[in-house]
């Protein structure tokens, strides 16, 4: 019996699972998917949970059912590479594997800033997004919200909260001189103008020195606020950072052309945990998952796996509330309703699949 374990049911793990189960699998293959939640959650939509503009059920989907697949819903305690076992925090017993795919995603990087982990809300997990949503929803009229980080997550969180709560005072702290530095100036200017028109204060050249229960100290000035949300950087899951594999300068595991760990070729790493020339995204993780499925399919059938094709990302889409957005698709910059509709369409297709 060949045992494949998939750690993480996010975008990469799900795409891998779907690609494998849509093909003819050997009878002696057992696939085990391990995730702490009993559903696939769409992390790119967690900002709607924070703002209270979507229900939980709108950003999650059931895992597929298949004769070769079993699920374990528990929190992992350790990945034992030598024994080829997975152990759990809240469940007795271990799970053995012959092949392991790690797609555990990322978590917040607080960059050593005092109080940041203790006193800020997060959008990195479903439970943390719910907690943040409760904090925002319970704010009294004209409450103050600070969002640290003006990348894609920070922009979507700030704009969605504005649409949900017009009464709130929202401040966005941007480390650079312009929001969305990864996009071209046209998109940057469009988003900056949207924030001006919708009364969201943006502070550029931010340098957060520490965070307290009721405020943020930035460049020597302490801003009093009711809720602080952290979107200022991520790092690989702590279990991945603890593994004895070679990593890049972002603590991501270095893999070969087949997404294998060179030191342990029966271990594959995808998504936010794998070193890549691309920035982390659900789209990237999904494509990597599909490519690993092709590699494993060949191996399970006794064939020499083909080298995966070069990753080609279609672009990035972001929302500014429910009827406005921005993005870059096929090397063209888009703003307004069209990229917002495209983002909705991508979500619909993902849920349908």
Coordinates of C-alpha atoms in Angstrom, one line a residue:
X1 CA 0.0 0.0 0.0
X2 CA 1.4 3.4 -1.0
X3 CA 0.6 6.1 1.4
X4 CA 0.4 9.8 0.3
X5 CA -0.2 12.4 2.9
X6 CA -1.2 15.9 2.0
X7 CA -0.6 18.4 4.8
X8 CA -3.0 21.4 4.3
X9 CA -6.3 21.6 2.3
X10 CA -5.7 25.1 1.0
X11 CA -5.4 26.1 -2.6
X12 CA -2.4 24.0 -3.4
X13 CA -3.5 20.9 -1.5
X14 CA -7.0 21.0 -3.0
X15 CA -5.8 21.5 -6.6
X16 CA -3.4 18.6 -6.0
X17 CA -6.2 16.4 -4.7
X18 CA -8.6 17.2 -7.5
X19 CA -6.0 16.6 -10.2
X20 CA -5.1 13.2 -8.8
X21 CA -8.6 12.0 -8.1
X22 CA -9.7 13.0 -11.6
X23 CA -7.4 10.4 -13.0
X24 CA -7.1 6.6 -12.7
X25 CA -5.3 5.8 -9.5
X26 CA -3.6 2.6 -8.5
X27 CA -5.7 0.4 -6.2
X28 CA -3.0 0.2 -3.7
X29 CA -2.8 4.0 -3.2
X30 CA -4.2 5.6 0.0
X31 CA -4.4 9.4 0.2
X32 CA -4.8 11.1 3.5
X33 CA -5.6 14.9 3.7
X34 CA -4.8 16.6 7.0
X35 CA -6.3 20.0 7.8
X36 CA -7.4 21.6 11.1
X37 CA -10.7 22.6 9.5
X38 CA -13.3 20.2 8.1
X39 CA -13.7 22.3 4.9
X40 CA -11.6 24.1 2.3
X41 CA -11.4 27.7 3.1
X42 CA -10.7 30.5 0.6
X43 CA -8.1 32.6 2.2
X44 CA -8.1 35.3 -0.4
X45 CA -11.6 36.2 0.7
X46 CA -11.0 36.4 4.4
X47 CA -11.1 40.2 4.3
X48 CA -14.9 39.8 3.8
X49 CA -15.1 37.9 7.1
X50 CA -13.2 40.7 8.8
X51 CA -15.5 43.4 7.5
X52 CA -18.7 41.3 8.0
X53 CA -19.7 41.6 4.4
X54 CA -19.9 37.8 3.8
X55 CA -21.0 34.8 5.8
X56 CA -18.6 32.0 6.7
X57 CA -20.3 29.6 4.3
X58 CA -19.6 32.0 1.4
X59 CA -15.8 31.5 1.7
X60 CA -15.6 27.8 2.4
X61 CA -16.4 24.6 0.5
X62 CA -16.6 20.9 1.4
X63 CA -13.7 18.7 0.5
X64 CA -14.3 16.2 -2.3
X65 CA -15.3 12.6 -1.5
X66 CA -13.4 9.8 -3.2
X67 CA -12.7 6.1 -2.5
X68 CA -9.0 6.6 -2.3
X69 CA -9.2 9.6 0.1
X70 CA -9.5 9.9 3.8
X71 CA -9.5 13.0 6.0
X72 CA -8.1 13.8 9.4
X73 CA -9.2 17.1 10.8
X74 CA -6.7 17.9 13.5
X75 CA -3.8 20.3 14.3
X76 CA -0.4 18.9 13.5
X77 CA 2.2 18.7 16.3
X78 CA 5.2 17.5 14.4
X79 CA 6.5 16.4 11.1
X80 CA 9.0 13.6 11.8
X81 CA 11.0 13.4 8.6
X82 CA 13.2 10.5 9.8
X83 CA 10.3 8.2 10.9
X84 CA 8.1 9.5 8.1
X85 CA 5.3 10.2 10.6
X86 CA 2.8 13.0 11.4
X87 CA 1.7 13.5 15.0
X88 CA -1.1 15.7 16.4
X89 CA -1.7 18.1 19.2
X90 CA -5.3 17.2 19.9
X91 CA -5.5 13.6 18.6
X92 CA -3.7 10.4 19.7
X93 CA -1.8 8.2 17.2
X94 CA 0.4 9.0 14.3
X95 CA 0.0 8.9 10.5
X96 CA 2.7 7.3 8.4
X97 CA 3.6 8.3 4.9
X98 CA 5.6 7.1 1.9
X99 CA 5.1 10.4 0.1
X100 CA 4.4 13.7 1.8
X101 CA 3.2 17.0 0.3
X102 CA 3.5 20.0 2.5
X103 CA 1.1 22.9 1.8
X104 CA 0.6 24.4 5.2
X105 CA 0.6 28.0 4.0
X106 CA 1.9 31.0 5.9
X107 CA 1.4 33.0 9.1
X108 CA 2.0 36.6 10.2
X109 CA 5.5 37.9 10.4
X110 CA 5.6 40.5 13.1
X111 CA 9.3 41.5 12.4
X112 CA 10.1 41.5 16.2
X113 CA 7.9 44.5 16.8
X114 CA 6.8 44.7 20.5
X115 CA 3.1 44.1 21.1
X116 CA 2.3 43.3 17.5
X117 CA 1.4 39.7 18.0
X118 CA -0.3 40.3 21.3
X119 CA -2.4 43.4 20.4
X120 CA -3.3 43.0 16.7
X121 CA -5.9 41.2 14.8
X122 CA -5.0 38.9 11.9
X123 CA -6.5 37.7 8.6
X124 CA -4.2 34.6 8.2
X125 CA -6.6 31.9 9.4
X126 CA -10.4 31.4 9.4
X127 CA -10.6 31.6 13.2
X128 CA -8.4 34.7 13.4
X129 CA -10.4 36.4 10.6
X130 CA -13.6 35.6 12.6
X131 CA -12.1 37.1 15.7
X132 CA -11.1 40.2 13.8
X133 CA -14.6 40.4 12.3
X134 CA -16.1 40.3 15.8
X135 CA -13.9 43.1 17.0
X136 CA -14.8 45.3 14.0
X137 CA -18.5 44.4 14.3
X138 CA -18.7 45.3 18.0
X139 CA -17.1 48.7 17.6
X140 CA -19.3 51.6 18.7
X141 CA -20.1 54.4 16.3
X142 CA -17.1 56.3 15.0
X143 CA -14.6 53.8 16.4
X144 CA -11.0 53.9 15.2
X145 CA -9.3 51.2 13.2
X146 CA -5.6 51.0 12.2
X147 CA -4.4 48.6 9.5
X148 CA -0.7 48.0 9.4
X149 CA 0.5 47.2 5.9
X150 CA -0.7 48.5 2.5
X151 CA -0.2 45.5 0.3
X152 CA -3.0 43.6 -1.3
X153 CA -4.4 42.3 2.0
X154 CA -4.3 45.6 3.7
X155 CA -6.0 47.4 0.8
X156 CA -8.8 44.9 0.6
X157 CA -9.4 44.8 4.4
X158 CA -9.4 48.7 4.6
X159 CA -11.8 49.1 1.6
X160 CA -14.2 46.4 2.7
X161 CA -14.4 47.7 6.2
X162 CA -15.1 51.2 4.8
X163 CA -18.0 49.8 2.7
X164 CA -19.3 47.8 5.7
X165 CA -19.0 50.6 8.3
X166 CA -19.1 54.1 6.9
X167 CA -19.0 55.5 10.4
X168 CA -15.6 54.2 11.4
X169 CA -12.4 56.1 11.3
X170 CA -9.9 54.0 9.3
X171 CA -6.2 54.6 9.1
X172 CA -3.9 52.6 6.8
X173 CA -0.1 52.6 7.6
X174 CA 2.0 52.1 4.5
X175 CA 5.7 51.6 4.8
X176 CA 6.5 52.8 1.3
X177 CA 5.8 56.0 -0.6
X178 CA 2.8 54.6 -2.4
X179 CA 0.3 51.8 -1.8
X180 CA 0.6 48.6 -3.9
X181 CA 4.2 49.0 -4.9
X182 CA 4.0 45.8 -6.9
X183 CA 1.5 47.3 -9.3
X184 CA 2.1 50.0 -11.9
X185 CA 1.6 53.7 -11.2
X186 CA -1.8 53.8 -12.8
X187 CA -3.2 51.3 -10.3
X188 CA -1.4 52.9 -7.4
X189 CA -2.9 56.3 -8.3
X190 CA -6.4 54.8 -8.7
X191 CA -6.4 53.1 -5.3
X192 CA -4.9 56.2 -3.6
X193 CA -7.7 58.3 -5.1
X194 CA -10.3 55.7 -3.9
X195 CA -9.1 56.1 -0.4
X196 CA -9.2 59.9 -0.6
X197 CA -12.8 59.8 -1.9
X198 CA -13.9 57.3 0.7
X199 CA -12.2 59.1 3.6
X200 CA -9.6 56.4 4.5
X201 CA -6.4 58.1 5.9
X202 CA -3.2 56.7 4.5
X203 CA 0.1 57.4 6.2
X204 CA 3.1 56.7 4.0
X205 CA 6.7 56.0 5.1
X206 CA 5.3 54.3 8.2
X207 CA 7.7 52.8 10.7
X208 CA 5.7 51.0 13.5
X209 CA 7.9 51.0 16.6
X210 CA 5.5 49.1 19.0
X211 CA 1.8 48.3 19.4
X212 CA -0.3 48.6 22.6
X213 CA -3.7 47.4 23.5
X214 CA -5.3 50.7 22.4
X215 CA -2.9 52.2 19.9
X216 CA 0.0 52.1 17.5
X217 CA 3.3 54.1 17.8
X218 CA 4.5 55.1 14.4
X219 CA 7.5 57.3 13.7
X220 CA 7.4 58.7 17.3
X221 CA 3.7 59.5 17.2
X222 CA 1.2 57.2 19.1
X223 CA -2.2 56.9 17.5
X224 CA -5.0 55.8 19.7
X225 CA -7.4 53.3 18.2
X226 CA -9.8 50.6 19.1
X227 CA -8.7 47.8 16.7
X228 CA -5.4 47.2 15.0
X229 CA -5.2 44.7 12.1
X230 CA -1.8 43.4 11.0
X231 CA -1.2 42.8 7.3
X232 CA 2.5 43.7 7.2
X233 CA 4.1 40.6 6.0
X234 CA 4.0 36.8 6.2
X235 CA 6.4 33.9 6.8
X236 CA 6.1 30.1 6.2
X237 CA 4.2 28.0 8.8
X238 CA 6.2 27.5 12.0
X239 CA 6.2 23.7 11.4
X240 CA 7.9 24.3 8.1
X241 CA 10.4 26.7 9.5
X242 CA 11.4 24.0 12.0
X243 CA 12.2 21.4 9.4
X244 CA 15.9 20.6 8.8
X245 CA 15.9 21.5 5.2
X246 CA 17.8 24.1 3.2
X247 CA 15.9 27.4 3.1
X248 CA 16.1 30.7 1.3
X249 CA 16.3 34.1 3.0
X250 CA 12.6 34.1 3.7
X251 CA 12.7 30.7 5.5
X252 CA 11.0 29.0 2.6
X253 CA 12.2 25.5 1.7
X254 CA 14.3 25.2 -1.4
X255 CA 12.9 22.6 -3.8
X256 CA 14.0 21.1 -7.1
X257 CA 12.2 21.4 -10.5
X258 CA 9.8 18.7 -9.3
X259 CA 9.0 20.5 -6.0
X260 CA 10.9 17.8 -4.2
X261 CA 13.1 18.5 -1.2
X262 CA 16.6 17.5 -2.6
X263 CA 17.5 15.9 0.8
X264 CA 14.3 13.9 0.9
X265 CA 12.8 13.4 -2.6
X266 CA 9.6 11.7 -1.2
X267 CA 8.8 15.1 0.4
X268 CA 7.2 17.8 -1.8
X269 CA 6.6 21.4 -0.8
X270 CA 4.1 23.8 -2.5
X271 CA 2.6 27.3 -2.0
X272 CA 3.8 29.7 0.6
X273 CA 6.2 27.2 2.1
X274 CA 8.2 26.6 -1.1
X275 CA 11.0 29.0 -2.3
X276 CA 9.9 30.6 -5.6
X277 CA 10.6 33.5 -7.9
X278 CA 6.9 34.5 -7.5
X279 CA 5.2 36.2 -4.7
X280 CA 2.9 34.0 -2.6
X281 CA -0.7 33.7 -4.0
X282 CA -3.5 31.2 -4.1
X283 CA -3.1 31.0 -7.9
X284 CA 0.6 30.1 -7.6
X285 CA -0.1 27.4 -5.0
X286 CA -2.9 26.0 -7.1
X287 CA -0.7 25.6 -10.2
X288 CA 2.1 24.1 -8.2
X289 CA -0.4 21.6 -6.7
X290 CA -1.6 20.5 -10.2
X291 CA 2.0 20.1 -11.3
X292 CA 2.9 17.9 -8.3
X293 CA -0.2 15.8 -9.1
X294 CA 1.3 15.1 -12.6
X295 CA 4.7 14.2 -11.0
X296 CA 3.1 11.8 -8.5
X297 CA 0.8 10.3 -11.0
X298 CA 3.8 9.2 -13.1
X299 CA 5.6 7.9 -10.0
X300 CA 2.6 5.9 -8.9
X301 CA 2.4 4.3 -12.3
X302 CA 6.1 3.4 -12.4
X303 CA 7.0 6.1 -15.0
X304 CA 9.8 8.6 -15.0
X305 CA 8.1 11.9 -14.2
X306 CA 8.3 14.8 -16.7
X307 CA 9.7 18.1 -15.7
X308 CA 6.8 20.5 -14.9
X309 CA 6.3 23.3 -17.4
X310 CA 7.2 26.9 -16.4
X311 CA 4.6 28.5 -14.2
X312 CA 2.6 31.2 -16.0
X313 CA 0.4 33.3 -13.7
X314 CA -2.6 35.0 -15.2
X315 CA -2.4 38.1 -13.1
X316 CA -3.6 39.6 -9.8
X317 CA -7.0 41.0 -8.9
X318 CA -8.0 43.0 -5.9
X319 CA -11.3 44.5 -4.6
X320 CA -12.3 47.9 -3.4
X321 CA -15.6 47.0 -1.9
X322 CA -18.2 45.1 -3.9
X323 CA -18.3 47.2 -7.0
X324 CA -14.8 48.5 -7.6
X325 CA -11.4 47.0 -8.0
X326 CA -8.1 46.9 -9.6
X327 CA -5.7 44.3 -11.1
X328 CA -3.1 43.2 -13.6
X329 CA -4.1 40.6 -16.1
X330 CA -2.0 39.4 -19.1
X331 CA 0.4 42.3 -18.5
X332 CA -2.4 44.9 -18.7
X333 CA -3.5 47.1 -15.8
X334 CA -7.2 47.3 -15.0
X335 CA -9.3 49.5 -12.7
X336 CA -13.0 49.9 -11.9
X337 CA -15.9 47.4 -12.2
X338 CA -14.3 45.0 -14.7
X339 CA -11.5 43.6 -12.4
X340 CA -14.0 43.4 -9.6
X341 CA -16.4 41.3 -11.7
X342 CA -13.4 39.2 -12.8
X343 CA -12.4 38.5 -9.2
X344 CA -16.0 37.5 -8.4
X345 CA -15.9 35.2 -11.4
X346 CA -12.7 33.6 -10.3
X347 CA -14.2 32.9 -6.9
X348 CA -17.3 31.4 -8.4
X349 CA -15.2 29.1 -10.6
X350 CA -13.1 28.0 -7.7
X351 CA -16.1 27.1 -5.6
X352 CA -17.8 25.3 -8.5
X353 CA -14.7 23.1 -9.0

